[in-house]
XYZ file of C-alpha atoms in Angstrom:
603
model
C 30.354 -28.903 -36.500
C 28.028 -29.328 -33.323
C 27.809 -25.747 -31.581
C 27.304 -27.692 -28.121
C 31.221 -27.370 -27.127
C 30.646 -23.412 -27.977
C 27.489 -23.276 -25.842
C 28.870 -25.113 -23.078
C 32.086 -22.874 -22.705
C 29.488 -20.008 -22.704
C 27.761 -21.289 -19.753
C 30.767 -21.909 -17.745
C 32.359 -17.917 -19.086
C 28.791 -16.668 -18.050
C 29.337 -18.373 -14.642
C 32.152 -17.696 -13.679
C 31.220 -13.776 -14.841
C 28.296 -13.892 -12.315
C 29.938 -16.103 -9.103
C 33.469 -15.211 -8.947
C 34.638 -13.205 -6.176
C 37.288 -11.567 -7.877
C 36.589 -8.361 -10.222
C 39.554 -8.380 -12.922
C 38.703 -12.609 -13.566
C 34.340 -11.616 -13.767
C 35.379 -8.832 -16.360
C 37.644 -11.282 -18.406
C 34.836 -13.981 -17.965
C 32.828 -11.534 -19.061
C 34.666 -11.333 -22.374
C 35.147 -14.558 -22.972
C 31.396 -14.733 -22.834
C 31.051 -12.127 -25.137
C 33.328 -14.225 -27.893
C 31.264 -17.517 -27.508
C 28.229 -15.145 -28.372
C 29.854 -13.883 -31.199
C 30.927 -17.556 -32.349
C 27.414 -19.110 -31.787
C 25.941 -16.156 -33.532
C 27.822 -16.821 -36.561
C 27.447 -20.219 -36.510
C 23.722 -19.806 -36.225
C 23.553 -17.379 -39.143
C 26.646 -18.865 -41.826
C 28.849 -16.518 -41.588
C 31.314 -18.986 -40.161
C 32.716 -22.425 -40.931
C 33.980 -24.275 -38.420
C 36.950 -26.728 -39.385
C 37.268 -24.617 -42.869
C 41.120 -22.961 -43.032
C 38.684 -20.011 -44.405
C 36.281 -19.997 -41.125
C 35.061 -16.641 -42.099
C 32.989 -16.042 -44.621
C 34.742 -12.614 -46.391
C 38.002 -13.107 -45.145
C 40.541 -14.861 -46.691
C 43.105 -17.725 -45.150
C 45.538 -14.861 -44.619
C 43.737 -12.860 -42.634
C 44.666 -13.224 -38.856
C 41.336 -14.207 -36.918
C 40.007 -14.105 -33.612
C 40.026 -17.338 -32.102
C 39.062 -18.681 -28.862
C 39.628 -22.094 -27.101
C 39.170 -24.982 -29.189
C 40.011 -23.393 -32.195
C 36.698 -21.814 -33.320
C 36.987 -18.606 -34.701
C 34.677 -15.819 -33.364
C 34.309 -14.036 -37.093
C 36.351 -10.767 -36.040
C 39.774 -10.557 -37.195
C 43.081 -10.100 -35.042
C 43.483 -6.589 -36.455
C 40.449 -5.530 -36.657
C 37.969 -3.765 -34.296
C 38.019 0.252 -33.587
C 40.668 2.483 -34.378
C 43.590 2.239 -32.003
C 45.123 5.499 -30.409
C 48.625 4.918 -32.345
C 46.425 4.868 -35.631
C 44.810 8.601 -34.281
C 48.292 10.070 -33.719
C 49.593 9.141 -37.068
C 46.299 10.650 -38.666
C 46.962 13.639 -36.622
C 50.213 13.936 -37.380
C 49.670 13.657 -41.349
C 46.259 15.903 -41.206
C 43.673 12.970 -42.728
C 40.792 11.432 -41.287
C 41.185 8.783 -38.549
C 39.369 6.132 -40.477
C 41.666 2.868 -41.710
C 41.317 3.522 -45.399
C 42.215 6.872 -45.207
C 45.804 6.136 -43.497
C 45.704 3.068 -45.863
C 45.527 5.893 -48.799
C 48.113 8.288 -47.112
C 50.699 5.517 -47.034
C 50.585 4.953 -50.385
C 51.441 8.672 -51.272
C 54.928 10.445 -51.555
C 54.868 11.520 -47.818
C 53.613 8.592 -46.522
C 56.348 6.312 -48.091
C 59.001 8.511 -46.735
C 57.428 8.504 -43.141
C 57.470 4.114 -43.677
C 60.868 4.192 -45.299
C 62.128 6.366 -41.967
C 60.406 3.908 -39.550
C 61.873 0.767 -41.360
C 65.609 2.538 -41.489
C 64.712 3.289 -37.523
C 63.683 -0.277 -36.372
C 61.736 1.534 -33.783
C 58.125 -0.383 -34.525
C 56.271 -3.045 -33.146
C 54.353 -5.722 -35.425
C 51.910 -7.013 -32.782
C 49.990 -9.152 -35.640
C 51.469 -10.161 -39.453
C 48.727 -7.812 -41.134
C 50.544 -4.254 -39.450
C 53.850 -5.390 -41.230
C 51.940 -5.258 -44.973
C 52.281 -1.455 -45.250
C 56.196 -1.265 -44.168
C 56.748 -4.182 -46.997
C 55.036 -2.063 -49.555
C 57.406 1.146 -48.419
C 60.542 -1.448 -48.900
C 59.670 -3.010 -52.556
C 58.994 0.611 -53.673
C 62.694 1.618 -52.068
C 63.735 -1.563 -53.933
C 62.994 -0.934 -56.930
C 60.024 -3.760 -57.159
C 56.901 -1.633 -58.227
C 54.998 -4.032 -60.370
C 55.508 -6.498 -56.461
C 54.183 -3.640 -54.805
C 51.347 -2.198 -56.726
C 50.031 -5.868 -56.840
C 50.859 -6.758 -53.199
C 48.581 -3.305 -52.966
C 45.831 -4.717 -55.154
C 45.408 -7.823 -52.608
C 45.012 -5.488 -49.573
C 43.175 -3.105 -50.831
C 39.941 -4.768 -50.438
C 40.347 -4.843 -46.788
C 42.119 -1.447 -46.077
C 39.058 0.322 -44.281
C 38.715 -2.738 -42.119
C 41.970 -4.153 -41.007
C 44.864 -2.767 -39.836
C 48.090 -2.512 -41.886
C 50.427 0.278 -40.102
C 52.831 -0.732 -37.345
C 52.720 0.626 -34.056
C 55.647 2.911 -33.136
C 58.744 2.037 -30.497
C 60.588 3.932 -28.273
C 63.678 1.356 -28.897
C 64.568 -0.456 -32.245
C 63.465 -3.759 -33.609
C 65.237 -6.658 -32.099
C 66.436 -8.359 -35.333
C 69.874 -9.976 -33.680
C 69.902 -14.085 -32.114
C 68.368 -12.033 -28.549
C 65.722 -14.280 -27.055
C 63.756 -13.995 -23.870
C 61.568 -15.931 -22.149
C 58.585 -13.008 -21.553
C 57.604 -9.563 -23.089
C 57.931 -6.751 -20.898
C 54.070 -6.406 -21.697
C 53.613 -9.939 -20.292
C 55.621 -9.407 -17.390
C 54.014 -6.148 -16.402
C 50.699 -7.869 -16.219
C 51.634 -10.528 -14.344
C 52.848 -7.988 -11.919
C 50.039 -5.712 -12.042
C 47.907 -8.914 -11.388
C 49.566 -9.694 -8.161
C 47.278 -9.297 -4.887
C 48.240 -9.448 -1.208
C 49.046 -12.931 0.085
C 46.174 -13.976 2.708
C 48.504 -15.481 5.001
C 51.011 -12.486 5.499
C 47.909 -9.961 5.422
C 46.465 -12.142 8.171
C 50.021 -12.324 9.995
C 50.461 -8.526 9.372
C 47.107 -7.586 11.470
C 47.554 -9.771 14.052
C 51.239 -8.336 14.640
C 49.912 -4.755 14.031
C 46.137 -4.970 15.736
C 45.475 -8.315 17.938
C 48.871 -8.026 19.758
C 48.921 -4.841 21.356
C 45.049 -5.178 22.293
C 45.745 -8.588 23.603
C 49.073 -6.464 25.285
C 46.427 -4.297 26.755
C 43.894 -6.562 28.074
C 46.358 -8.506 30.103
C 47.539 -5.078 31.430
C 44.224 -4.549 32.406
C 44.425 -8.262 34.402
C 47.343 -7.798 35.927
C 46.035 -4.326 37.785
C 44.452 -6.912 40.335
C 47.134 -9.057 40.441
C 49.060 -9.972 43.949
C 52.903 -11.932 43.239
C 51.896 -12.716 39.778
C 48.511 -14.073 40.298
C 45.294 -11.939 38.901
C 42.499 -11.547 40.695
C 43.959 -11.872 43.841
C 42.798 -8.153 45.804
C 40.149 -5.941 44.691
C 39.906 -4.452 41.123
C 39.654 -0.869 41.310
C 36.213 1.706 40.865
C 37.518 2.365 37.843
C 38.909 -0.988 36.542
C 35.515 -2.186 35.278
C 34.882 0.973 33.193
C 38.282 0.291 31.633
C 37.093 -3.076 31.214
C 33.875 -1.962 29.262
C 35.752 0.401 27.476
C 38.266 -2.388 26.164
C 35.418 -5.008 25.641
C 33.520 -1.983 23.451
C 36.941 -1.865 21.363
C 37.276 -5.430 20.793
C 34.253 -5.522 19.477
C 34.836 -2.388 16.752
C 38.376 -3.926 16.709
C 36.601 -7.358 15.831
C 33.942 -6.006 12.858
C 36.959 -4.353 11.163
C 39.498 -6.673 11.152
C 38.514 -10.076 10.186
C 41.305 -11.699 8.919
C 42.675 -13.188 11.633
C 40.188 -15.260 14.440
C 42.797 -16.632 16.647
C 41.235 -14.218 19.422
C 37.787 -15.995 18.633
C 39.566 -19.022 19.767
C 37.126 -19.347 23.583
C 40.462 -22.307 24.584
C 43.496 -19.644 23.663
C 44.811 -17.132 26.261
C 42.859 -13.994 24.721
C 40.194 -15.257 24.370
C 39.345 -16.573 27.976
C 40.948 -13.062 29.146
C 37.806 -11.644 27.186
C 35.325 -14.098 28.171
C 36.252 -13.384 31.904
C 36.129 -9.787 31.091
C 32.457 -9.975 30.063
C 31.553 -11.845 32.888
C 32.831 -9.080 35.325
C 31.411 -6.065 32.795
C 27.945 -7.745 33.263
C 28.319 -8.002 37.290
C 28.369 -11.842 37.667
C 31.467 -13.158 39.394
C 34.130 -15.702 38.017
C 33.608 -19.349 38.826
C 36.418 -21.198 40.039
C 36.777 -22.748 36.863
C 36.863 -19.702 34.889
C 39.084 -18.106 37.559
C 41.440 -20.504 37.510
C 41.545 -20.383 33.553
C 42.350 -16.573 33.762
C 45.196 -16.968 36.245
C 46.854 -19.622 34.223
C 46.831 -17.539 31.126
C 48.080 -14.446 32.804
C 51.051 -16.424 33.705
C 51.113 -18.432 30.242
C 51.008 -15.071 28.958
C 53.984 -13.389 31.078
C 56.006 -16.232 30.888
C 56.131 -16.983 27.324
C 56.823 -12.478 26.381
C 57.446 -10.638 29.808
C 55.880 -8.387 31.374
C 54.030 -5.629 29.178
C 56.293 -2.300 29.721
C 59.628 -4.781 30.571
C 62.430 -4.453 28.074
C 61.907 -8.022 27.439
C 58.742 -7.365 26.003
C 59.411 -4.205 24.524
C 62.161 -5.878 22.250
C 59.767 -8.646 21.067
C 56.985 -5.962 19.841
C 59.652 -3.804 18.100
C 61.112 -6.814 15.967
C 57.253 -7.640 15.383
C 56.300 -3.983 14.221
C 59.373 -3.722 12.019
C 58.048 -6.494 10.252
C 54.915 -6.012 10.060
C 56.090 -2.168 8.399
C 57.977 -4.500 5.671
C 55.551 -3.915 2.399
C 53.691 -6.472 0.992
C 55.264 -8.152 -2.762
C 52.102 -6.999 -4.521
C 52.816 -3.205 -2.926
C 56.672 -3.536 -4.373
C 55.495 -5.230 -7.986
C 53.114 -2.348 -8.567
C 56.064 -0.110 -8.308
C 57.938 -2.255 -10.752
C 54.968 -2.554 -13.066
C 55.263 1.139 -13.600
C 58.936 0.695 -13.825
C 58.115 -1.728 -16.947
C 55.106 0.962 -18.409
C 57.985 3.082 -19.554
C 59.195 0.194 -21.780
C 58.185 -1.109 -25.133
C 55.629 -3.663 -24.462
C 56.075 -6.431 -27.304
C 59.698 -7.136 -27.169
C 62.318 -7.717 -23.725
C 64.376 -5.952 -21.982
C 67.992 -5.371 -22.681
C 69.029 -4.132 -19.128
C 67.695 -5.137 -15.868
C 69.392 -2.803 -13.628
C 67.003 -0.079 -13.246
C 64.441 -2.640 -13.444
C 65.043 -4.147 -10.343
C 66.999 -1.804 -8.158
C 65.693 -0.516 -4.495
C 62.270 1.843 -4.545
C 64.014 5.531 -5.009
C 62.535 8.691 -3.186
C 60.616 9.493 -6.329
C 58.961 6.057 -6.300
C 58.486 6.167 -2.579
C 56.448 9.190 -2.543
C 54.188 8.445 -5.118
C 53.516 4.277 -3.620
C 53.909 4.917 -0.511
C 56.444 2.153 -0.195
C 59.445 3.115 1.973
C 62.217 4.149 -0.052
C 65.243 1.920 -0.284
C 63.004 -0.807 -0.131
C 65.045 -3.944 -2.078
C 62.760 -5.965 -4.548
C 61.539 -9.880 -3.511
C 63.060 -12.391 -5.361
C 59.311 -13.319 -6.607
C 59.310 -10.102 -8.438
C 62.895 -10.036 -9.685
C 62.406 -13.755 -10.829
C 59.339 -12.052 -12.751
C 61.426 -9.108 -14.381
C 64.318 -11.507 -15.095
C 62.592 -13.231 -17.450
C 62.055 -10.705 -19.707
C 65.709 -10.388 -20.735
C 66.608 -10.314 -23.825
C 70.015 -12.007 -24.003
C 71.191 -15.247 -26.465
C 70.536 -18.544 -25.356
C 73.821 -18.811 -23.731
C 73.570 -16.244 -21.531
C 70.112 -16.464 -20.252
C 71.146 -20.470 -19.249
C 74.388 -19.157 -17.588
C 71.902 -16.218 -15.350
C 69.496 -19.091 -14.497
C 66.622 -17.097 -16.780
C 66.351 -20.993 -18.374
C 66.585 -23.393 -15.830
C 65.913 -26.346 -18.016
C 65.848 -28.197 -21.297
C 61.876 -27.774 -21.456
C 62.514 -24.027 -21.224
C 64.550 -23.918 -23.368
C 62.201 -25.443 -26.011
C 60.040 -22.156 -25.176
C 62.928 -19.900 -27.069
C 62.723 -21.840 -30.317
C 60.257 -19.783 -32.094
C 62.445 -16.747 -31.200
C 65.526 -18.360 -32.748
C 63.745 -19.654 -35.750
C 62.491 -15.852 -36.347
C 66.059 -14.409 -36.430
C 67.470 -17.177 -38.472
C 64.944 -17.196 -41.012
C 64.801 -13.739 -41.163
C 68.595 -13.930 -41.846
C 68.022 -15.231 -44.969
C 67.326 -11.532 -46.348
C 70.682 -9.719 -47.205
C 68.504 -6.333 -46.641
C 69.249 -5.132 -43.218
C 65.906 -3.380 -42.915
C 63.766 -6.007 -44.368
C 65.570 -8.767 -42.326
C 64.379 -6.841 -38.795
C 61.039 -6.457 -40.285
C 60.823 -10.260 -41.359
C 62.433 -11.239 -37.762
C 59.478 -8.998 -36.278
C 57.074 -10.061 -38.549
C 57.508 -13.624 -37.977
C 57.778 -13.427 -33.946
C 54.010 -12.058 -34.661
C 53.236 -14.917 -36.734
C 53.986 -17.396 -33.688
C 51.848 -16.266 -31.788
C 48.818 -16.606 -34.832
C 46.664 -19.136 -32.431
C 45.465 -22.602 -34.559
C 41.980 -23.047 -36.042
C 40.229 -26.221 -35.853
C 40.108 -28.306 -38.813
C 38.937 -30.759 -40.644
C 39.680 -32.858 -43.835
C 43.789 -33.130 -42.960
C 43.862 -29.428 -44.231
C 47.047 -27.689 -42.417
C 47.189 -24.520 -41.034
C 48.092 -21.284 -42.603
C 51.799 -21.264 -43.424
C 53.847 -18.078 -42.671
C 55.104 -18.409 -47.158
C 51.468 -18.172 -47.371
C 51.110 -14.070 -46.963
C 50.966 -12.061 -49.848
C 53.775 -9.664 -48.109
C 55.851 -12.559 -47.466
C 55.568 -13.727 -51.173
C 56.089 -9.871 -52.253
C 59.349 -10.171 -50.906
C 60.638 -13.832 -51.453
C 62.723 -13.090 -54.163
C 64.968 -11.176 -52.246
C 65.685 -14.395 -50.345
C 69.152 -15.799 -50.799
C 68.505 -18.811 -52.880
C 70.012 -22.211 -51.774
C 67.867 -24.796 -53.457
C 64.918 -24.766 -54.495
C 63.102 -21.376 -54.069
C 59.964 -22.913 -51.902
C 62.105 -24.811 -49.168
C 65.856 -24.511 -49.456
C 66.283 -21.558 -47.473
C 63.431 -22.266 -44.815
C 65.486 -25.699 -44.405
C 68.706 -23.904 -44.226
C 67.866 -21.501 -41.673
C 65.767 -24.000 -39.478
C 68.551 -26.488 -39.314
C 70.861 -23.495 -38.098
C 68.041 -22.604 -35.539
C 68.138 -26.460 -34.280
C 71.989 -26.410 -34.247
C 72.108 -23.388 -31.772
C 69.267 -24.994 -29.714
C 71.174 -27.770 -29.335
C 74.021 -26.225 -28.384
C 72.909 -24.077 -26.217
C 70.842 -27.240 -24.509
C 73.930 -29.573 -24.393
C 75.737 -26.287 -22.263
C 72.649 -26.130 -20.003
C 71.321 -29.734 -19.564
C 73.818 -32.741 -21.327
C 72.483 -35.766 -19.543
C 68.636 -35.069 -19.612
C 66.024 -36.547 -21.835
C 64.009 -34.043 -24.126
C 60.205 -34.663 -23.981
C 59.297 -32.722 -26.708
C 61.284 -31.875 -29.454
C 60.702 -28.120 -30.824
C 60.885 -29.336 -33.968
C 57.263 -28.934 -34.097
C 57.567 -24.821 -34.327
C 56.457 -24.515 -38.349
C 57.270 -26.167 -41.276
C 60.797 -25.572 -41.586
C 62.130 -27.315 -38.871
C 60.047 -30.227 -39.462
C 61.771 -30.603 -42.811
C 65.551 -29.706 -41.448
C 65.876 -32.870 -39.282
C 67.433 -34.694 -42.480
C 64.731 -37.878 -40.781
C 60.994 -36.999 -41.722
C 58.073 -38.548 -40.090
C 59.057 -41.542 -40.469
C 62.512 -41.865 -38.659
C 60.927 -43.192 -35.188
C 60.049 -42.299 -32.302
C 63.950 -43.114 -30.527
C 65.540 -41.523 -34.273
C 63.910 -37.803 -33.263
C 65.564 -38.145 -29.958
C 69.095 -39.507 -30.840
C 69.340 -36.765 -33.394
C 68.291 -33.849 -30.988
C 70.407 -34.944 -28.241
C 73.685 -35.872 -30.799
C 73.721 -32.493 -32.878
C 77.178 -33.696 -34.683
C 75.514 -37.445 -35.731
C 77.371 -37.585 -39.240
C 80.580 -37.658 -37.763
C 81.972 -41.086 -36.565
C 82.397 -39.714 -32.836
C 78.124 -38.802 -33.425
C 77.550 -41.991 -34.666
C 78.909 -43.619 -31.809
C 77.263 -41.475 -29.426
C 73.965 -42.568 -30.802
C 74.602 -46.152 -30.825
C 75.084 -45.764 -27.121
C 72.492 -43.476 -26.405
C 69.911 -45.847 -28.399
C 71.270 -48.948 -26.193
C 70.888 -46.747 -23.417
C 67.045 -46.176 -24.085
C 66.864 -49.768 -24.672
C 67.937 -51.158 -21.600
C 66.156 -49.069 -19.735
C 62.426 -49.750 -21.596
C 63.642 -53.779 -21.165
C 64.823 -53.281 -17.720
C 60.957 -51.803 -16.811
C 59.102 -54.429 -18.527
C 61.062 -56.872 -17.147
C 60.076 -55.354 -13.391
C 56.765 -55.559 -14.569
C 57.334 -59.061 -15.541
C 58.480 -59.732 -12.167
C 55.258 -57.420 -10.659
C 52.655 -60.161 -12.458
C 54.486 -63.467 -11.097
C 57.052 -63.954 -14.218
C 60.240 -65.102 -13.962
C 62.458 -61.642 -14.637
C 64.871 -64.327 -17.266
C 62.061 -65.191 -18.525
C 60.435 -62.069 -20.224
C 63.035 -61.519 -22.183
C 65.728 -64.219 -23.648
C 69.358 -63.009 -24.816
C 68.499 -63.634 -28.019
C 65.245 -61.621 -27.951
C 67.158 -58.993 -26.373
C 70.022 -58.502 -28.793
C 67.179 -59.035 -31.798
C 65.149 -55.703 -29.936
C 68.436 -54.333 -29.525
C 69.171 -54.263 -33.675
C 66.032 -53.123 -35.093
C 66.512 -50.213 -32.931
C 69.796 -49.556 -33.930
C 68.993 -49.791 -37.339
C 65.548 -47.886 -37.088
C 67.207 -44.865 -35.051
C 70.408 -44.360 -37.084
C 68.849 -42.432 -39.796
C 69.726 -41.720 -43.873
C 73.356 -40.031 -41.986
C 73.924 -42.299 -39.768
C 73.259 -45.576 -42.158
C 76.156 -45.100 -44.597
C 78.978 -45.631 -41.753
């Protein structure tokens, strides 16, 4: 494999790291950089085999690895690198050395077993990658009864112990091992929070209601001191008027270096700024033109007639409406307070209750952000919290959390998790295989070459250790993994035909692992129209299913014939003529036939 893609993505991370204004996106760049190094580097020296299912050399296909865009692994593993500060407390908490073997060692002992066993009776863990679930398995098959499956599930990872990570990190809040699904992770949702900044064009509104109105308030007091019946400049100014005058023009000009958001004083055509203009023409003794004279009297009275007087109650009310909205805080001030609202919560899994998530800024909060207290919380950041509820499918569609098929597709991988993981009558086991797998999904694809597939979940050694406590229903390698996909696709469907009954599905989430792909009943080969009809007719081996599919197929048809017929039309042909009856009802029964499927064939 070329490294050119690699060293072109370095340039552009290295780029970006150097030219971007922003600091958070240069320090990510930064690290994206730093992985492209890492992958050229071990491309340059063999350690790594792009396209290979084993990329690194050392590490075999079960081991999570680090993988960056394109699917080129940068030779680290997922759970890898230093020692994290969970791993410290549970070495200070058992008295051995904060190294990765040595925890590796102490869960293998008496104590260490017991302290597992209580955390898997607890739920209250977090399996962030597959690898910290190995040690809680071991602590279950030695509960179970299954030593010789331990002790040789411990032979496999004991090559690795000093290196990778096996413990899980601890929860406040147990496991979620029920059909609960949500569409973010508090974790995810706090950062997108936390990355919020100011919005330019409020900021820029904000300083011109708070700054440029009240000087511009000030100025045309100034103006209106030689005014006569509304018109400036009509008697004298005053000995003093143009030392007020350089006072305000030495203002503007600090005003103007410190606040440079908005330029609508710059403007030399808008009513400020020929009130300045003039203003430096009289602070440097030269006298107004008629021109400019008559420029300043017609924004005086633009300016009076359009707000009031300054000092009239007219114009009083106006600034008070302005400065109570300009006191409103900003959404990024109100979603840091929220952020730390969602700090306090277990970052890997969603939230159960979104009250005290999104209720008004309390005194407590108020002191410490400086956001006035009783403040209520912007849709935009509610939106963002709401989406971490954890709820079943029914619920979120009914609170608007999924607002369409397409999102809906998003949840799958959650639903296949709990169902498979339902397969295990344990009750512990079944939360840890519902966690374990969630961490699975998110195990990002290596690029490869040869038709070799990716690493299957059946595939690690903990998961084999403990797939004889499966209930059987079939045979032992795909039986269950069909069962409890094909009960994943019946509640998706479900919950879709509640949510969104007449729309289209673009992309059928049958495509989240290998046991959905097998659960259809169709295969690959059942057609492009055959995936849909059976997605969007969940009850297709019953007469009023059939039925439904042989309209929904004509349906499909119509519309495909009805399009090329318009482009018929489009390129000069007659629209009868693209397409004869007898084509038509020809088209019509090879789809019929192609889309009904092995259930839908014997009616």
């Amino acid at each position: 494999m070329a490294p050119s893609y690699a060293a072109d993505q370095l340039a552009k991370a290295l780029a970006t790291a150097v030219r971007h204004p922003d600091a958070a996106t240069r320090g990510r760049a930064a690290e994206r950089g730093r992985r492209w190094r890492a992958v050229l580097t071990g491309i340059a020296e063999g350690r790594l085999t792009i396209g290979s299912r084993t990329p690194v050399a050392g590490l075999p296909a079960w081991v999570t690895p680090e993988v960056v865009r394109g699917g080129f692994a940068t030779g680290e593993a997922g759970a890898g690198g230093p020692v994290q500060p969970y791993e410290e407390e549970y070495a200070r908490r058992f008295g051995v050395a904060a190294t990765r073997g040595a925890l590796f060692a102490h869960g293998l002992t008496e104590p260490g077993l017991e302290a597992l066993g209580a955390l898997l009776d607890s739920g209250c863990y977090e399996v962030a990658v597959p690898e910290e679930a190995a040690l809680l398995t071991v602590a279950w098959l030695v509960r179970a009864g299954e030593v010789a499956a331990a002790a040789e599930l411990v032979e496999v990872l004991a090559p690795y112990a000093d290196t990778l990570r096996f413990l899980p990190r601890p929860a406040t809040t147990r496991a979620d091992g029920t059909g609960a699904v949500h569409r973010r992770t508090v974790g995810e949702a706090r950062g997108a929070l936390e990355r919020r900044t100011p919005n330019k064009a409020v900021e820029t509104q904000r300083e011109a209601l708070t700054v440029w109105n009240p000087f511009a308030d000030e100025l045309l007091a100034h103006w209106l001191e030689t005014a006569d019946e509304g018109r400036v400049f009509t008697r004298l100014p005053e000995a003093g008027w143009y030392a007020r005058g350089g006072a305000l023009l030495a203002r503007y000009r600090a005003l103007a270096a410190t606040h440079t958001r908005c330029r609508k004083h710059r403007d030399p055509k808008g009513n400020t700024g020929i009130l300045i203009a003039a203003l430096i023409e009289c602070a440097a003794g030269r006298p107004l033109d008629p021109r400019r004279l008559g420029l300043v009297r017609t924004a005086a009275e633009a300016m009076v007639r359009r707000r009031g007087l300054p000092g009239s109650e007219r114009h009083g009310e106006l600034r008070r409406v302005q400065a109570a909205q300009a006191a409103l805080p900003g959404h990024a001030e109100v979603a840091a307070v929220v952020a730390g609202r969602l700090a306090a919560l277990p970052q890997g899994s969603g939230a159960e209750d979104l009250g005290p998530l999104v209720a008004d800024v309390s005194e407590r909060e108020a002191e410490e952000s400086g956001v006035r207290a009783g403040t209520a919380l912007p849709q935009a950041v509610i939106r963002t919290v709401e989406a971490t509820l954890s709820a079943p499918p029914a619920t979120l569609v009914e609170r608007g959390v999924v607002p369409s098929a397409e999102v809906l597709a998003e949840l799958v991988p959650q639903l296949v998790a709990t169902t498979t993981a339902g397969a295990y009558p344990d009750g512990a086991l079944r939360t840890l295989m519902a966690a374990h797998y969630r961490a699975f999904r998110n195990r990002r694809s290596l690029l490869l070459l040869n038709l070799e597939h990716q690493v299957r979940v059946e595939e690690l050694p903990w998961v084999r250790a403990v797939a004889p406590s499966r209930r059987r229903g079939g045979t032992a390698r795909t039986a269950p993994w069909r069962h409890c996909a094909s009960w994943a696709r019946r509640r998706y469907a479900a919950s879709r035909a509640r949510s969104c009954p007449t729309r289209w599905s673009a992309n059928s989430p049958s495509s989240h692992g290998r046991p959905t792909s097998g659960a259809a009943g169709g295969g690959a080969g059942g057609g492009h129209l055959h995936g849909h009809v059976q997605f969007q007719v969940p009850a297709g081996r019953t007469d009023r299913g059939r039925t439904a599919a042989r309209h929904a197929v004509r349906a499909v048809l119509r519309h495909r014939l009805h399009r090329r017929a318009q482009r018929g039309r489009g390129r000069g042909r007659p629209q009868r003529d693209a397409h004869p009856r007898p084509a038509r009802r020809a088209a019509l029964r090879r789809v019929v036939h192609d889309a009904r499927g092995p259930g839908l064939r014997r009616a």
